[in-house]
Coordinates of N, CA and C in Angstrom, one line a residue:
M1 N 0.8 -1.2 0.0 CA 0.0 0.1 -0.1 C 1.0 1.3 0.1
A2 N 0.5 2.3 -0.8 CA 1.4 3.5 -1.0 C 0.9 4.3 0.0
Q3 N 2.0 5.0 0.7 CA 2.0 6.0 1.9 C 2.4 7.3 1.3
G4 N 1.3 8.5 1.7 CA 1.6 9.6 1.4 C 2.8 10.3 2.4
L5 N 3.3 11.3 1.8 CA 4.5 12.0 2.6 C 3.7 13.0 3.3
D6 N 3.9 13.1 4.6 CA 3.1 14.2 5.5 C 4.4 15.3 5.6
T7 N 3.9 16.5 4.8 CA 4.8 17.7 5.1 C 4.7 18.6 5.9
G8 N 3.3 18.3 6.5 CA 2.9 19.3 7.5 C 2.2 20.7 7.1
I9 N 2.2 20.6 5.8 CA 1.5 22.0 5.2 C 0.1 21.5 4.6
S10 N -0.8 22.4 5.1 CA -2.2 22.2 4.6 C -2.4 22.9 3.6
I11 N -3.3 22.2 2.6 CA -3.6 22.9 1.4 C -4.6 24.0 1.7
R12 N -5.4 24.1 2.8 CA -6.4 25.3 3.1 C -5.6 26.2 3.7
G13 N -4.3 26.7 3.7 CA -3.8 27.7 4.3 C -3.2 27.5 5.5
G14 N -3.1 26.5 6.1 CA -2.7 26.3 7.4 C -1.3 26.6 7.9
H15 N -0.5 26.6 6.7 CA 0.9 27.0 7.0 C 1.0 28.5 7.5
P16 N 2.0 28.8 8.2 CA 2.1 30.2 8.7 C 2.4 31.1 7.6
S17 N 3.1 30.7 6.5 CA 3.6 31.7 5.5 C 2.4 31.8 4.3
A18 N 1.2 31.0 4.6 CA 0.3 31.1 3.7 C -0.2 32.6 3.4
G19 N -0.5 33.3 4.5 CA -1.0 34.7 4.5 C 0.0 35.5 3.9
L20 N 1.3 35.4 4.0 CA 2.3 36.2 3.3 C 2.3 36.0 1.9
V21 N 2.2 34.8 1.4 CA 2.1 34.3 0.1 C 0.8 35.1 -0.5
T22 N -0.3 34.9 0.2 CA -1.5 35.4 -0.4 C -1.4 37.0 -0.6
R23 N -0.7 37.7 0.5 CA -0.6 39.2 0.3 C 0.2 39.6 -0.8
I24 N 1.3 38.6 -1.0 CA 2.5 39.1 -2.0 C 1.6 38.8 -3.4
L25 N 0.9 37.8 -3.5 CA 0.0 37.5 -4.9 C -1.0 38.6 -5.1
D26 N -1.6 39.1 -4.2 CA -2.5 40.0 -4.2 C -2.1 41.4 -4.8
T27 N -0.7 41.7 -4.1 CA -0.2 43.0 -4.2 C 0.3 42.9 -5.8
I28 N 0.9 42.0 -6.2 CA 1.1 41.6 -7.8 C -0.1 41.9 -8.6
L29 N -1.2 41.1 -8.3 CA -2.4 41.5 -9.1 C -2.8 42.8 -9.1
L30 N -2.8 43.6 -8.1 CA -3.3 44.9 -7.8 C -2.3 45.8 -8.8
W31 N -1.1 45.5 -8.7 CA -0.1 46.4 -9.6 C -0.3 46.0 -11.0
R32 N -0.7 45.0 -11.3 CA -1.0 44.6 -12.7 C -2.0 45.3 -13.2
E33 N -3.2 45.4 -12.4 CA -4.4 46.1 -12.7 C -4.2 47.4 -12.7
R34 N -3.4 48.0 -11.9 CA -3.2 49.5 -12.0 C -2.6 49.9 -13.4
R35 N -1.5 49.1 -13.8 CA -0.9 49.1 -15.0 C -1.7 49.1 -16.1
R36 N -2.7 48.1 -16.3 CA -3.6 48.1 -17.1 C -4.6 49.1 -17.4
Q37 N -4.9 49.6 -16.2 CA -6.0 50.6 -16.2 C -5.5 52.0 -16.7
R38 N -4.2 52.3 -16.4 CA -3.6 53.4 -16.7 C -3.2 53.5 -18.3
R39 N -2.8 52.5 -18.7 CA -2.5 52.1 -20.3 C -3.7 52.4 -20.8
A40 N -4.9 51.9 -20.5 CA -6.2 52.1 -21.1 C -6.6 53.7 -21.3
L41 N -6.5 54.3 -19.9 CA -6.7 55.6 -19.8 C -6.1 56.3 -20.9
E42 N -4.6 56.2 -20.9 CA -4.0 56.9 -21.8 C -4.5 56.6 -23.2
A43 N -4.7 55.3 -23.7 CA -5.2 55.2 -24.9 C -6.6 55.8 -25.4
L44 N -7.3 56.3 -24.4 CA -8.5 56.8 -24.8 C -8.3 58.3 -25.7
P45 N -9.4 58.3 -26.7 CA -9.1 59.6 -27.3 C -9.8 60.9 -26.7
D46 N -9.4 62.0 -26.9 CA -9.8 63.2 -26.1 C -11.2 63.3 -26.0
H47 N -11.8 63.0 -26.8 CA -13.5 63.2 -26.8 C -13.8 62.3 -25.6
L48 N -13.4 61.0 -25.5 CA -13.9 60.1 -24.4 C -13.5 60.6 -23.0
L49 N -12.2 61.1 -23.1 CA -11.7 61.7 -21.8 C -12.5 62.9 -21.2
A50 N -13.0 63.8 -22.2 CA -13.7 64.7 -21.9 C -15.1 64.5 -21.3
D51 N -15.7 63.3 -22.0 CA -16.9 62.9 -21.6 C -16.8 62.4 -19.9
I52 N -15.6 61.7 -19.5 CA -15.6 61.2 -18.2 C -14.9 62.5 -17.4
G53 N -14.7 63.6 -17.9 CA -14.0 64.9 -17.1 C -12.7 64.7 -16.8
V54 N -11.9 64.1 -17.6 CA -10.6 64.1 -17.5 C -9.7 64.8 -18.7
S55 N -8.8 65.4 -18.3 CA -7.9 66.0 -19.4 C -7.1 65.4 -19.9
R56 N -6.3 65.6 -21.1 CA -5.2 64.9 -21.7 C -4.2 64.9 -20.7
L57 N -3.7 66.0 -20.3 CA -2.6 66.2 -19.3 C -2.8 65.3 -18.0
D58 N -4.2 65.5 -17.4 CA -4.4 64.4 -16.3 C -4.2 63.0 -16.6
A59 N -4.6 62.6 -17.8 CA -4.6 61.3 -18.2 C -3.1 60.7 -18.4
T60 N -2.3 61.6 -19.1 CA -0.7 61.5 -19.1 C -0.2 61.3 -17.8
F61 N -0.6 62.2 -16.9 CA 0.2 62.3 -15.6 C -0.2 61.1 -14.9
E62 N -1.6 60.5 -14.9 CA -1.8 59.3 -14.1 C -1.1 58.1 -14.6
A63 N -1.0 58.1 -16.1 CA -0.4 56.8 -16.9 C 1.1 56.8 -16.6
E64 N 1.5 57.9 -16.5 CA 3.0 58.0 -16.2 C 3.5 57.5 -14.6
K65 N 2.5 57.5 -13.7 CA 2.8 57.0 -12.5 C 3.3 55.5 -12.3
P66 N 4.2 55.4 -11.5 CA 4.6 54.0 -11.2 C 3.5 53.0 -10.8
F67 N 3.6 51.9 -11.3 CA 2.5 51.0 -10.9 C 2.3 50.7 -9.4
W68 N 3.3 50.8 -8.7 CA 3.3 50.6 -7.3 C 2.7 51.8 -6.5
K69 N 2.4 52.9 -7.1 CA 1.9 54.2 -6.5 C 0.4 54.1 -6.8
G70 N -0.4 54.3 -5.8 CA -1.7 54.3 -6.0 C -2.4 55.6 -6.5

């Protein structure tokens, strides 16, 4: 009969570092989403920016922010 190897790590997040890994992944996903949204904003034509009350200068300023800045 085959026996499994007990590593002491729970798949359900019982390992002490599971919270840290989750926070790191959440942060990376947030950064990717900010980058995506800023690129999309920068790509909008001026008439659509005007519709949402954003100037081209404001859109460019936002798009040039580093992804880690909120």
